Amino acid sequence: MDELRVLIAYARHSAVRSLGQSLLDLHLIDVATLSKYCETPPQVERGVEHLLTESGLVKELDFEHARAHMLNTPEVDADRFVVEREALDHLPWNLALSHHVVPLGMDSGMLYVASTTPLKRELEVELSVISNCMVSLVWASHAQIVRRLARETHTQNSLEVALASGFDDLSRQSEHLQADVHSLLSDAMTEMKGATDPEQVSATDESSSVIRLVNRMILDAYEQKASDIHIETNPGDDVSRVRFRKDGDLEDYLVLPFLLRAAVVSRIKIMSRLDIAERRRPQDGKINFHDFADIKLELRVAILPTHDNLEDVVMRLLATTKPIPLQQLGFSPRDDKIIKRLTERQFGLILACGPTGSGKTTTLHSLLAHINTDNRKIWTAEDPIEITQKGLRQLQVNPKIGVTFASAMRAFLRADPDVIMIGEVRDEETASVCIEASLTGHLVLSTLHTNSAAESVIRLLDLGMDPMNFGDSLIGIVAQRLVRALCRHCAVPKVLDGAELEALAREYMEGTHLKMEEASQRLLDAAAVASGTPEAPVRMWHAAGCEHCGGRGYKGRMGIYELLENVGGMKQKIQSRAATSEIFLEATRAGMRTLRQDALEKVLAGHIDLKQARLV
């Protein structure tokens, strides 16, 4: 409620906009359309609204949003808002469902409620009578309200609301696809109601609607470029949620009735060749989806037991793709030159580090693609093989039969390689063989799960590596993160004043040896490169939302990097087992841009916003 109170206070002191300006602010129309339809006196704006609605350019619900925005009506995320208990005492979920609203909280005797039509006076009066208190309406999107009601009201009615009226917003699919999934759900429900053993329906009949529903779910995730599918089951008669991870964030896709819960999980187990009867222990498996559809797609499956003898499913999509060109990864021009120079070395060790899902393997394959020529022999050991390249000799690790990273590495050394890539340094043996190979005339690339480049040095020393050999073998370390990139179609610029630029410079220099003047100059240089002229004002952008990005304001992801090069006094620091802080400062003195610095430079370049930058 604190955030809503701030919005209410802000609205009271803000000027009223015109309808045309509100339509522009919300990216519901462009300037050309505004010029064509809205050059009319205020008294005929309703006529303009009619024309835009009839032409299909703006939907009626979008006009409701524009009118609310015009009058500075507060806007909330009804899906994530923390609803106060007192609000539910006045307006329970079943009554909220029937009026398609979400109760939010109480403030000074006023009940605040989210609606898609906050200017509808009759709705406000009706809710006041029902709740026996004064009601004030704020705006929330149709999709958010549908999702919240579907989650909070565990009835068949709420399920039908979520599927019928909100499914298009939940999954952002076309109308024919929406009908397809809805039909599959209905058919599957019919099968379940008539089945003596719901789990067997998914296993025995290839024409089963459950089978087609699971296939459709995976295909949709693939087409929407999702990285993961999450199936979250709930006990009793509660619905289960299916969510896709897209561009790093989870988004709702579907709600499943409780009757389909067991059958869907069992079908996935069968596709993964896992034990259907086992529900007490976690299980891991893989699905080669090419066996079920005409696309090259592999899924890594994790089945996790939860309470009440239920199981959740997480499937990671591993589409066999080509490597991303090095210039498209998002390295700054300076780091791009350095990393290309390092990969062209004949021997040594290059590491990519970062948390799970930060794009380390993608970076290594892009580096390999840069040096993958006919005069080089390149071997890789991976688990799993996610990216394939012509010319690479790629081996799938399988610890169950003794094919580990370390054993694969030793085998590669007998196969006359020039370059070796090892999927991950997990233990002392693998690290030792990597360093040995890099000292005997091979270029070795691998990944490590650490938070920064400096920490990677200490991690390998802690694994028992000889500091003298490690200092000689290391070429460089790339630390990275993935953040959401701004949509290029709707990002909104803001010119920074002197105080804001100074605050950004202080953030940029934090924890390093830099002075304010040098930090400010680096930021000004980044802004000048982005604008193409040093005289342009310094700007940063923030997310807005449009049809190209589904209203999210973000489209795709971008890498944030720091590149530690073993130059200057770095070898001495490593060989003397210096602390992480000393190695970090030595790297920055040698010119390394930290993760924070690279992120802030990308903010001024217009690639990401400040919110995403601070996530790193």
Coordinates of C-alpha atoms in Angstrom, one line a residue:
M1 CA 0.0 0.0 0.0
D2 CA 2.9 2.4 0.6
E3 CA 3.7 2.5 -3.2
L4 CA 0.0 3.1 -3.9
R5 CA -0.1 6.0 -1.4
V6 CA 2.8 7.6 -3.3
L7 CA 1.0 7.2 -6.6
I8 CA -2.1 8.8 -5.1
A9 CA -0.2 11.7 -3.7
Y10 CA 1.6 12.2 -7.1
A11 CA -1.8 12.1 -9.0
R12 CA -3.2 14.9 -6.8
H13 CA -0.4 17.3 -7.8
S14 CA -0.2 16.4 -11.5
A15 CA -1.8 18.3 -14.4
V16 CA -4.5 16.7 -16.4
R17 CA -3.4 15.5 -19.9
S18 CA -5.4 15.6 -23.2
L19 CA -6.7 12.3 -24.5
G20 CA -4.4 12.5 -27.5
Q21 CA -1.4 12.9 -25.3
S22 CA -2.4 10.0 -23.1
L23 CA -2.8 7.8 -26.2
L24 CA 0.7 8.8 -27.2
D25 CA 2.2 8.3 -23.7
L26 CA 0.8 4.7 -23.6
H27 CA 2.0 4.0 -27.1
L28 CA -1.5 3.1 -28.2
I29 CA -1.1 5.3 -31.3
D30 CA 1.7 7.0 -33.1
V31 CA 2.2 10.7 -33.9
A32 CA 1.0 10.2 -37.5
T33 CA -2.3 8.6 -36.3
L34 CA -2.7 11.4 -33.7
S35 CA -2.3 14.0 -36.4
K36 CA -4.9 12.3 -38.6
Y37 CA -7.6 11.7 -36.1
C38 CA -7.1 14.0 -33.1
E39 CA -6.8 17.5 -34.7
T40 CA -10.3 18.3 -33.4
P41 CA -11.7 20.5 -30.6
P42 CA -12.1 18.9 -27.2
Q43 CA -15.9 18.8 -27.5
V44 CA -15.7 16.2 -30.3
E45 CA -13.1 13.9 -28.8
R46 CA -15.8 11.3 -28.3
G47 CA -16.2 11.3 -32.1
V48 CA -12.5 10.7 -32.5
E49 CA -12.7 7.8 -30.0
H50 CA -15.5 6.3 -32.0
L51 CA -13.5 6.6 -35.2
L52 CA -10.4 5.0 -33.7
T53 CA -12.4 2.2 -32.2
E54 CA -14.3 1.5 -35.4
S55 CA -11.1 1.4 -37.4
G56 CA -9.6 -1.2 -35.0
L57 CA -6.7 1.1 -34.2
V58 CA -7.5 1.2 -30.5
K59 CA -9.5 -1.3 -28.4
E60 CA -12.2 -0.1 -26.0
L61 CA -10.3 -1.3 -23.0
D62 CA -7.2 0.6 -24.2
F63 CA -9.4 3.8 -24.3
E64 CA -10.5 3.1 -20.8
H65 CA -6.8 3.0 -19.9
A66 CA -6.1 6.2 -21.8
R67 CA -9.0 8.1 -20.1
A68 CA -7.7 6.9 -16.7
H69 CA -4.2 8.0 -17.6
M70 CA -5.5 11.4 -18.8
L71 CA -6.9 12.1 -15.3
N72 CA -3.8 10.7 -13.6
T73 CA -5.5 7.7 -12.1
P74 CA -3.0 5.6 -10.2
E75 CA -1.9 2.4 -12.0
V76 CA -0.9 -0.8 -10.2
D77 CA 0.3 -4.3 -11.0
A78 CA -2.7 -6.3 -9.8
D79 CA -1.0 -9.6 -10.4
R80 CA 1.8 -8.9 -7.9
F81 CA 0.2 -6.4 -5.5
V82 CA 0.3 -7.5 -1.8
V83 CA -3.4 -7.4 -0.9
E84 CA -4.2 -6.4 2.6
R85 CA -6.3 -8.7 4.8
E86 CA -8.6 -5.9 5.7
A87 CA -9.5 -5.3 2.0
L88 CA -10.6 -8.9 1.7
D89 CA -12.8 -8.5 4.8
H90 CA -14.8 -5.9 2.9
L91 CA -14.6 -7.4 -0.6
P92 CA -13.9 -11.2 -0.6
W93 CA -12.4 -12.9 -3.7
N94 CA -15.7 -14.5 -4.8
L95 CA -17.3 -11.0 -5.0
A96 CA -14.2 -9.5 -6.7
L97 CA -14.4 -12.3 -9.3
S98 CA -18.0 -11.5 -10.2
H99 CA -17.2 -7.8 -10.7
H100 CA -13.8 -8.5 -12.4
V101 CA -11.8 -6.4 -9.9
V102 CA -9.0 -6.9 -7.4
P103 CA -9.3 -5.5 -3.8
L104 CA -6.0 -3.9 -2.8
G105 CA -6.1 -2.3 0.6
M106 CA -7.5 0.3 3.0
D107 CA -6.3 3.8 3.7
S108 CA -8.1 6.3 5.9
G109 CA -11.4 4.3 5.6
M110 CA -11.2 4.2 1.8
L111 CA -11.1 0.8 0.1
Y112 CA -8.8 0.9 -3.0
V113 CA -9.8 -1.6 -5.8
A114 CA -8.1 -2.3 -9.2
S115 CA -10.3 -2.3 -12.3
T116 CA -9.9 -2.1 -16.0
T117 CA -12.6 0.6 -16.0
P118 CA -11.6 2.9 -13.0
L119 CA -13.7 5.8 -14.3
K120 CA -16.9 3.8 -14.2
R121 CA -18.9 5.6 -11.5
E122 CA -21.7 3.0 -11.3
L123 CA -19.1 0.3 -10.6
E124 CA -17.6 2.4 -7.8
V125 CA -21.1 2.9 -6.3
E126 CA -22.0 -0.7 -6.5
L127 CA -18.7 -1.8 -4.9
S128 CA -19.3 0.8 -2.1
V129 CA -22.7 -0.8 -1.3
I130 CA -21.3 -4.3 -1.3
S131 CA -18.2 -3.5 0.8
N132 CA -20.1 -1.1 3.1
C133 CA -17.3 1.5 2.8
M134 CA -16.1 4.2 0.4
V135 CA -14.4 2.8 -2.7
S136 CA -11.8 4.4 -4.9
L137 CA -10.9 2.6 -8.2
V138 CA -7.4 2.5 -9.7
W139 CA -6.3 1.1 -13.0
A140 CA -4.8 -2.4 -13.7
S141 CA -4.6 -4.3 -17.0
H142 CA -7.1 -7.0 -18.0
A143 CA -4.3 -9.6 -18.1
Q144 CA -3.1 -8.8 -14.5
I145 CA -6.6 -9.0 -13.1
V146 CA -7.4 -12.3 -14.9
R147 CA -4.2 -13.9 -13.6
R148 CA -4.8 -12.7 -10.0
L149 CA -8.4 -13.9 -9.9
A150 CA -7.5 -17.2 -11.5
R151 CA -4.8 -17.7 -8.8
E152 CA -6.8 -16.5 -5.8
T153 CA -10.2 -18.1 -6.6
H154 CA -9.9 -21.9 -6.8
T155 CA -13.1 -22.6 -8.6
Q156 CA -14.1 -24.0 -12.0
N157 CA -15.6 -20.6 -12.7
S158 CA -12.3 -18.8 -12.2
L159 CA -10.6 -21.4 -14.4
E160 CA -13.0 -20.7 -17.2
V161 CA -12.5 -17.0 -16.8
A162 CA -8.7 -17.4 -17.0
L163 CA -9.0 -19.6 -20.1
A164 CA -11.8 -18.0 -22.0
S165 CA -11.4 -14.3 -21.4
G166 CA -7.8 -13.9 -20.3
F167 CA -5.9 -16.6 -22.2
D168 CA -4.8 -14.3 -25.0
D169 CA -3.1 -11.9 -22.6
L170 CA -1.6 -14.7 -20.5
S171 CA 0.1 -16.5 -23.3
R172 CA 0.2 -13.7 -25.9
Q173 CA -0.7 -16.1 -28.6
S174 CA -2.8 -15.6 -31.8
E175 CA -6.5 -16.3 -31.7
H176 CA -6.3 -19.6 -33.6
L177 CA -3.6 -20.8 -31.2
Q178 CA -5.7 -19.8 -28.2
A179 CA -8.6 -21.8 -29.5
D180 CA -6.3 -24.8 -30.2
V181 CA -5.1 -24.9 -26.6
H182 CA -8.5 -24.2 -25.1
S183 CA -9.9 -27.1 -27.2
L184 CA -7.1 -29.4 -26.1
L185 CA -7.9 -28.6 -22.4
S186 CA -11.6 -29.2 -22.9
D187 CA -10.9 -32.6 -24.6
A188 CA -8.4 -33.6 -22.0
M189 CA -10.8 -32.7 -19.2
T190 CA -13.5 -34.9 -20.8
E191 CA -11.0 -37.8 -21.0
M192 CA -10.0 -37.4 -17.4
K193 CA -13.6 -37.4 -16.1
G194 CA -14.2 -40.7 -17.8
A195 CA -10.9 -42.4 -16.9
T196 CA -10.5 -44.9 -14.1
D197 CA -6.7 -44.2 -14.0
P198 CA -6.0 -40.6 -15.2
E199 CA -2.2 -41.3 -15.4
Q200 CA -2.7 -44.1 -17.9
V201 CA -4.6 -41.9 -20.3
S202 CA -1.4 -40.0 -21.1
A203 CA 0.7 -43.2 -21.5
T204 CA -1.4 -45.6 -23.6
D205 CA -3.2 -43.7 -26.3
E206 CA -1.1 -41.7 -28.9
S207 CA -4.3 -39.7 -29.8
S208 CA -4.8 -38.7 -26.2
S209 CA -5.5 -35.0 -25.7
V210 CA -3.0 -34.9 -22.8
I211 CA -0.3 -36.0 -25.2
R212 CA -1.3 -33.3 -27.7
L213 CA -1.5 -30.7 -24.9
V214 CA 2.0 -31.4 -23.7
N215 CA 3.3 -31.3 -27.2
R216 CA 1.5 -28.0 -27.8
M217 CA 2.9 -26.6 -24.6
I218 CA 6.5 -27.4 -25.6
L219 CA 6.0 -26.1 -29.2
D220 CA 4.6 -22.8 -27.8
A221 CA 7.6 -22.4 -25.5
Y222 CA 9.9 -23.1 -28.5
E223 CA 8.1 -20.6 -30.8
Q224 CA 8.0 -17.9 -28.1
K225 CA 11.7 -18.4 -27.5
A226 CA 11.3 -19.4 -23.9
S227 CA 14.3 -20.9 -22.1
D228 CA 12.4 -22.9 -19.5
I229 CA 8.9 -24.4 -18.8
H230 CA 7.8 -24.5 -15.2
I231 CA 4.8 -26.7 -14.1
E232 CA 3.8 -25.9 -10.5
T233 CA 1.3 -28.3 -9.0
N234 CA -1.0 -27.4 -6.1
P235 CA -2.8 -29.8 -3.7
G236 CA -6.5 -30.6 -3.5
D237 CA -8.7 -29.0 -6.2
D238 CA -6.3 -26.1 -6.7
V239 CA -5.3 -25.3 -10.3
S240 CA -1.7 -25.8 -11.4
R241 CA 0.3 -23.1 -13.1
V242 CA 2.4 -23.4 -16.2
R243 CA 4.9 -20.6 -16.7
F244 CA 7.5 -19.8 -19.4
R245 CA 10.8 -18.1 -18.6
K246 CA 11.4 -15.5 -21.4
D247 CA 14.2 -13.1 -21.5
G248 CA 15.1 -14.1 -17.9
D249 CA 11.6 -13.5 -16.4
L250 CA 8.8 -15.9 -15.7
E251 CA 5.5 -15.2 -17.5
D252 CA 2.2 -17.1 -17.1
Y253 CA 1.2 -19.3 -19.9
L254 CA -1.6 -21.6 -18.7
V255 CA -3.6 -22.9 -15.7
L256 CA -4.3 -26.6 -15.5
P257 CA -7.4 -28.1 -13.7
F258 CA -6.5 -30.5 -11.0
L259 CA -7.8 -33.4 -13.0
L260 CA -5.0 -33.0 -15.5
R261 CA -2.2 -32.6 -12.9
A262 CA -1.1 -36.2 -12.6
A263 CA -1.6 -37.0 -16.3
V264 CA 0.6 -34.2 -17.6
V265 CA 3.4 -35.0 -15.1
S266 CA 3.2 -38.7 -16.1
R267 CA 3.3 -37.9 -19.8
I268 CA 6.5 -35.8 -19.3
K269 CA 8.1 -38.6 -17.3
I270 CA 7.3 -41.1 -20.1
M271 CA 8.8 -38.7 -22.7
S272 CA 11.9 -38.4 -20.5
R273 CA 12.1 -42.2 -19.9
L274 CA 11.7 -41.8 -16.1
D275 CA 10.0 -43.9 -13.5
I276 CA 6.3 -43.0 -13.4
A277 CA 5.8 -44.7 -10.0
E278 CA 8.6 -42.9 -8.3
R279 CA 7.3 -39.8 -6.5
R280 CA 9.5 -39.5 -3.4
R281 CA 12.9 -38.7 -5.0
P282 CA 13.9 -36.0 -7.6
Q283 CA 14.5 -37.4 -11.1
D284 CA 16.5 -35.9 -14.0
G285 CA 16.0 -36.8 -17.6
K286 CA 16.1 -35.6 -21.2
I287 CA 13.5 -35.4 -24.0
N288 CA 14.6 -35.5 -27.6
F289 CA 11.6 -33.7 -28.9
H290 CA 12.5 -34.5 -32.5
D291 CA 10.9 -37.9 -31.7
F292 CA 7.5 -36.2 -31.2
A293 CA 7.6 -33.2 -33.6
D294 CA 9.5 -32.1 -36.7
I295 CA 11.9 -29.7 -34.9
K296 CA 15.4 -30.2 -33.5
L297 CA 14.9 -29.6 -29.8
E298 CA 16.2 -31.2 -26.7
L299 CA 14.7 -30.6 -23.2
R300 CA 16.5 -31.2 -19.9
V301 CA 13.9 -32.3 -17.4
A302 CA 13.9 -32.0 -13.6
I303 CA 11.1 -33.7 -11.6
L304 CA 11.0 -32.4 -8.0
P305 CA 8.7 -33.9 -5.3
T306 CA 6.7 -31.3 -3.3
H307 CA 4.2 -31.6 -0.4
D308 CA 1.1 -33.8 -0.5
N309 CA 2.8 -36.4 -2.8
L310 CA 2.8 -34.0 -5.7
E311 CA 5.6 -33.2 -8.2
D312 CA 6.8 -30.0 -10.0
V313 CA 8.4 -30.1 -13.4
V314 CA 11.0 -27.8 -14.9
M315 CA 12.1 -28.3 -18.5
R316 CA 15.0 -26.4 -20.0
L317 CA 14.8 -26.0 -23.8
L318 CA 18.1 -26.7 -25.5
A319 CA 17.5 -25.9 -29.2
T320 CA 20.4 -27.0 -31.3
T321 CA 21.5 -23.6 -32.7
K322 CA 24.4 -22.0 -34.5
P323 CA 26.8 -19.9 -32.4
I324 CA 26.1 -16.2 -32.1
P325 CA 28.7 -14.0 -34.0
L326 CA 31.2 -12.5 -31.5
Q327 CA 30.3 -9.0 -32.5
Q328 CA 26.6 -9.6 -31.5
L329 CA 27.4 -10.7 -27.9
G330 CA 27.4 -7.1 -26.6
F331 CA 31.1 -6.7 -25.8
S332 CA 32.2 -3.0 -25.8
P333 CA 34.5 -2.1 -28.7
R334 CA 37.5 -2.1 -26.3
D335 CA 36.7 -5.5 -24.8
D336 CA 35.9 -6.9 -28.3
K337 CA 39.4 -6.2 -29.5
I338 CA 41.0 -7.7 -26.4
I339 CA 39.0 -10.9 -26.4
K340 CA 39.7 -11.5 -30.1
R341 CA 43.4 -11.0 -29.5
L342 CA 43.3 -13.4 -26.6
T343 CA 41.5 -16.2 -28.5
E344 CA 44.1 -15.9 -31.3
R345 CA 46.8 -17.0 -28.9
Q346 CA 48.4 -20.4 -29.6
F347 CA 48.2 -21.7 -26.0
G348 CA 46.9 -20.7 -22.6
L349 CA 43.8 -20.8 -20.5
I350 CA 40.6 -18.6 -21.0
L351 CA 37.8 -18.9 -18.6
A352 CA 34.2 -17.6 -18.7
C353 CA 32.6 -17.2 -15.3
G354 CA 29.2 -16.3 -13.9
P355 CA 26.1 -17.8 -12.4
T356 CA 24.0 -20.5 -14.1
G357 CA 22.1 -19.2 -17.1
S358 CA 24.4 -16.2 -17.7
G359 CA 25.4 -17.2 -21.2
K360 CA 28.9 -18.6 -20.5
T361 CA 28.6 -21.5 -23.0
T362 CA 27.3 -19.2 -25.6
T363 CA 30.3 -16.9 -25.1
L364 CA 32.7 -19.8 -25.5
H365 CA 31.1 -21.1 -28.6
S366 CA 31.2 -17.6 -30.1
L367 CA 34.9 -17.5 -29.3
L368 CA 35.4 -20.9 -31.0
A369 CA 33.5 -19.7 -34.0
H370 CA 35.9 -16.8 -34.3
I371 CA 38.9 -19.2 -34.5
N372 CA 37.2 -22.2 -36.1
T373 CA 39.3 -22.4 -39.3
D374 CA 40.4 -25.3 -41.5
N375 CA 44.0 -25.3 -40.1
R376 CA 42.8 -25.9 -36.5
K377 CA 41.6 -29.0 -34.7
I378 CA 39.1 -28.2 -32.0
W379 CA 37.7 -30.7 -29.5
T380 CA 34.9 -29.9 -27.0
A381 CA 33.5 -31.9 -24.0
E382 CA 30.0 -30.6 -23.0
D383 CA 27.1 -31.6 -20.9
P384 CA 24.8 -31.2 -22.8
I385 CA 25.8 -30.2 -26.3
E386 CA 23.6 -27.1 -26.8
I387 CA 25.3 -25.5 -29.8
T388 CA 26.8 -27.3 -32.7
Q389 CA 29.4 -26.0 -35.2
K390 CA 30.7 -27.5 -38.4
G391 CA 34.4 -28.4 -38.0
L392 CA 34.2 -28.9 -34.2
R393 CA 34.6 -32.4 -32.8
Q394 CA 32.1 -32.5 -29.9
L395 CA 31.8 -35.1 -27.2
Q396 CA 28.8 -35.6 -24.8
V397 CA 29.9 -36.1 -21.2
N398 CA 28.3 -39.1 -19.5
P399 CA 29.5 -39.7 -15.9
K400 CA 27.5 -42.9 -15.6
I401 CA 29.8 -44.7 -18.0
G402 CA 33.0 -42.9 -16.8
V403 CA 33.1 -40.2 -19.5
T404 CA 33.8 -37.1 -17.3
F405 CA 35.3 -33.8 -18.2
A406 CA 38.7 -34.8 -16.8
S407 CA 38.7 -38.2 -18.7
A408 CA 37.6 -36.5 -21.9
M409 CA 40.3 -33.9 -21.5
R410 CA 43.0 -36.6 -21.2
A411 CA 41.6 -38.4 -24.2
F412 CA 41.7 -35.1 -26.2
L413 CA 45.4 -34.7 -25.5
R414 CA 46.1 -37.9 -27.3
A415 CA 44.1 -36.7 -30.4
D416 CA 46.5 -33.9 -31.5
P417 CA 44.2 -30.9 -30.7
D418 CA 45.0 -27.3 -31.2
V419 CA 42.1 -26.0 -29.1
I420 CA 40.1 -27.7 -26.4
M421 CA 36.9 -26.5 -24.7
I422 CA 35.7 -28.1 -21.5
G423 CA 32.1 -27.4 -20.4
E424 CA 32.9 -26.7 -16.8
V425 CA 35.8 -26.9 -14.3
R426 CA 34.0 -28.7 -11.4
D427 CA 36.9 -30.3 -9.5
E428 CA 40.6 -30.4 -8.9
E429 CA 41.3 -33.1 -11.4
T430 CA 39.6 -31.2 -14.3
A431 CA 41.3 -27.9 -13.3
S432 CA 44.7 -29.6 -13.1
V433 CA 44.4 -31.2 -16.6
C434 CA 43.2 -27.9 -18.1
I435 CA 46.3 -26.1 -16.8
E436 CA 48.6 -28.9 -17.8
A437 CA 47.2 -28.8 -21.4
S438 CA 47.4 -25.0 -21.6
L439 CA 51.1 -25.2 -20.6
T440 CA 51.9 -27.8 -23.3
G441 CA 50.9 -25.9 -26.4
H442 CA 47.1 -25.9 -26.4
L443 CA 44.5 -23.2 -26.1
V444 CA 42.0 -24.3 -23.5
L445 CA 38.6 -22.7 -22.9
S446 CA 36.3 -23.5 -20.0
T447 CA 33.6 -22.1 -17.6
L448 CA 33.5 -21.6 -13.9
H449 CA 30.7 -20.8 -11.5
T450 CA 31.9 -17.7 -9.7
N451 CA 30.6 -14.2 -9.4
S452 CA 33.5 -12.1 -10.7
A453 CA 36.7 -12.5 -12.7
A454 CA 38.9 -11.9 -9.6
E455 CA 37.0 -14.5 -7.6
S456 CA 37.7 -17.1 -10.3
V457 CA 41.4 -16.8 -9.6
I458 CA 41.0 -17.5 -5.9
R459 CA 38.5 -20.3 -6.7
L460 CA 41.0 -22.2 -8.8
L461 CA 43.8 -21.7 -6.2
D462 CA 41.4 -23.0 -3.5
L463 CA 40.9 -26.1 -5.7
G464 CA 44.6 -26.9 -5.2
M465 CA 46.1 -25.5 -8.3
D466 CA 49.8 -24.7 -8.3
P467 CA 50.0 -20.9 -8.3
M468 CA 53.2 -20.8 -10.4
N469 CA 51.7 -23.0 -13.2
F470 CA 48.3 -21.2 -13.0
G471 CA 49.9 -17.8 -13.2
D472 CA 51.8 -18.9 -16.3
S473 CA 48.8 -20.6 -18.0
L474 CA 46.1 -18.0 -17.5
I475 CA 45.4 -15.7 -20.5
G476 CA 42.2 -14.0 -19.4
I477 CA 38.9 -14.4 -17.6
V478 CA 35.5 -13.1 -18.8
A479 CA 32.9 -12.6 -16.1
Q480 CA 29.4 -12.0 -17.3
R481 CA 25.7 -11.5 -16.6
L482 CA 22.6 -11.4 -18.8
V483 CA 20.1 -8.5 -18.4
R484 CA 17.0 -7.6 -20.3
A485 CA 17.6 -5.2 -23.2
L486 CA 15.3 -2.3 -23.9
C487 CA 12.9 -2.5 -26.7
R488 CA 14.3 -0.3 -29.5
H489 CA 10.8 0.7 -30.6
C490 CA 9.5 2.3 -27.4
A491 CA 12.4 3.1 -25.1
V492 CA 11.9 6.7 -23.7
P493 CA 14.9 8.9 -23.3
K494 CA 15.6 11.3 -20.4
V495 CA 18.3 14.0 -20.5
L496 CA 20.5 13.9 -17.4
D497 CA 21.3 17.1 -15.5
G498 CA 24.7 17.8 -13.9
A499 CA 23.7 16.3 -10.5
E500 CA 22.3 13.1 -12.0
L501 CA 25.4 12.6 -14.1
E502 CA 27.6 13.2 -11.0
A503 CA 25.6 10.6 -9.0
L504 CA 26.0 8.1 -11.9
A505 CA 29.7 8.8 -11.9
R506 CA 30.0 8.1 -8.2
E507 CA 28.2 4.8 -8.8
Y508 CA 30.6 4.1 -11.7
M509 CA 33.8 4.6 -9.6
E510 CA 32.6 2.8 -6.5
G511 CA 35.1 0.2 -5.3
T512 CA 37.8 1.1 -7.8
H513 CA 40.9 3.4 -8.0
L514 CA 39.1 5.9 -10.3
K515 CA 38.7 9.6 -9.5
M516 CA 35.5 11.5 -10.2
E517 CA 37.0 13.3 -13.3
E518 CA 38.0 10.0 -15.0
A519 CA 34.7 8.3 -14.1
S520 CA 32.7 11.2 -15.6
Q521 CA 34.8 11.3 -18.7
R522 CA 34.2 7.5 -19.3
L523 CA 30.5 8.0 -19.0
L524 CA 30.6 11.0 -21.4
D525 CA 32.6 9.0 -23.9
A526 CA 30.0 6.2 -23.8
A527 CA 27.2 8.7 -24.3
A528 CA 29.1 10.4 -27.2
V529 CA 29.7 7.0 -28.9
A530 CA 25.9 6.2 -28.6
S531 CA 24.8 9.6 -30.0
G532 CA 27.5 9.9 -32.6
T533 CA 28.5 13.4 -31.4
P534 CA 30.2 14.7 -28.3
E535 CA 28.0 17.8 -28.2
A536 CA 24.7 15.8 -27.7
P537 CA 23.1 15.9 -24.3
V538 CA 23.7 12.9 -22.0
R539 CA 20.6 10.7 -21.9
M540 CA 19.5 7.4 -20.5
W541 CA 16.4 5.5 -21.4
H542 CA 13.7 3.6 -19.5
A543 CA 11.2 0.9 -20.5
A544 CA 7.8 2.0 -21.8
G545 CA 6.0 -0.9 -23.6
C546 CA 4.6 -1.3 -27.1
E547 CA 3.2 -4.0 -29.5
H548 CA 6.7 -5.1 -30.5
C549 CA 7.7 -6.1 -26.9
G550 CA 4.2 -7.2 -25.7
G551 CA 3.9 -4.1 -23.5
R552 CA 6.9 -5.1 -21.3
G553 CA 9.3 -2.5 -22.5
Y554 CA 12.1 -5.1 -23.0
K555 CA 13.0 -7.2 -26.0
G556 CA 15.7 -9.9 -25.8
R557 CA 18.7 -10.0 -23.5
M558 CA 22.2 -8.4 -23.5
G559 CA 25.5 -9.5 -22.0
I560 CA 27.3 -7.4 -19.3
Y561 CA 31.0 -8.2 -19.1
E562 CA 34.2 -7.7 -17.3
L563 CA 37.4 -8.9 -18.9
L564 CA 40.4 -9.6 -16.7
E565 CA 43.6 -9.9 -18.8
N566 CA 46.8 -11.4 -17.3
V567 CA 49.0 -8.5 -17.9
G568 CA 51.2 -6.1 -15.9
G569 CA 51.5 -7.3 -12.3
M570 CA 48.7 -9.8 -12.5
K571 CA 50.9 -12.9 -12.8
Q572 CA 52.9 -11.9 -9.7
K573 CA 49.6 -11.3 -7.8
I574 CA 48.4 -14.8 -8.7
Q575 CA 51.7 -16.5 -7.9
S576 CA 51.9 -14.8 -4.6
R577 CA 48.3 -15.9 -3.7
A578 CA 47.1 -12.3 -3.3
A579 CA 43.6 -11.6 -1.9
T580 CA 40.6 -11.2 -4.2
S581 CA 40.5 -7.4 -3.5
E582 CA 44.2 -7.0 -4.6
I583 CA 43.6 -9.0 -7.8
F584 CA 40.5 -6.9 -8.5
L585 CA 42.4 -3.6 -8.0
E586 CA 45.3 -4.8 -10.1
A587 CA 42.9 -5.7 -12.9
T588 CA 41.1 -2.3 -12.8
R589 CA 44.5 -0.5 -12.8
A590 CA 45.4 -2.5 -16.0
G591 CA 42.2 -1.2 -17.6
M592 CA 39.5 -3.7 -16.8
R593 CA 35.9 -2.4 -16.9
T594 CA 34.0 -4.0 -14.1
L595 CA 30.5 -5.5 -14.5
R596 CA 29.0 -2.3 -12.9
Q597 CA 31.0 0.0 -15.2
D598 CA 30.1 -2.0 -18.3
A599 CA 26.4 -1.9 -17.3
L600 CA 26.4 1.8 -16.7
E601 CA 28.1 2.5 -20.0
K602 CA 25.4 0.4 -21.7
V603 CA 22.8 2.5 -19.9
L604 CA 24.1 5.7 -21.5
A605 CA 24.4 3.9 -24.8
G606 CA 20.6 3.2 -24.7
H607 CA 20.9 -0.6 -24.6
I608 CA 19.5 -1.2 -21.1
D609 CA 17.9 0.9 -18.3
L610 CA 19.3 1.7 -14.9
K611 CA 17.1 -0.8 -13.2
Q612 CA 18.6 -3.7 -15.3
A613 CA 22.1 -2.3 -14.8
R614 CA 21.7 -2.4 -11.0
L615 CA 20.7 -6.0 -11.1
V616 CA 24.3 -7.0 -11.9

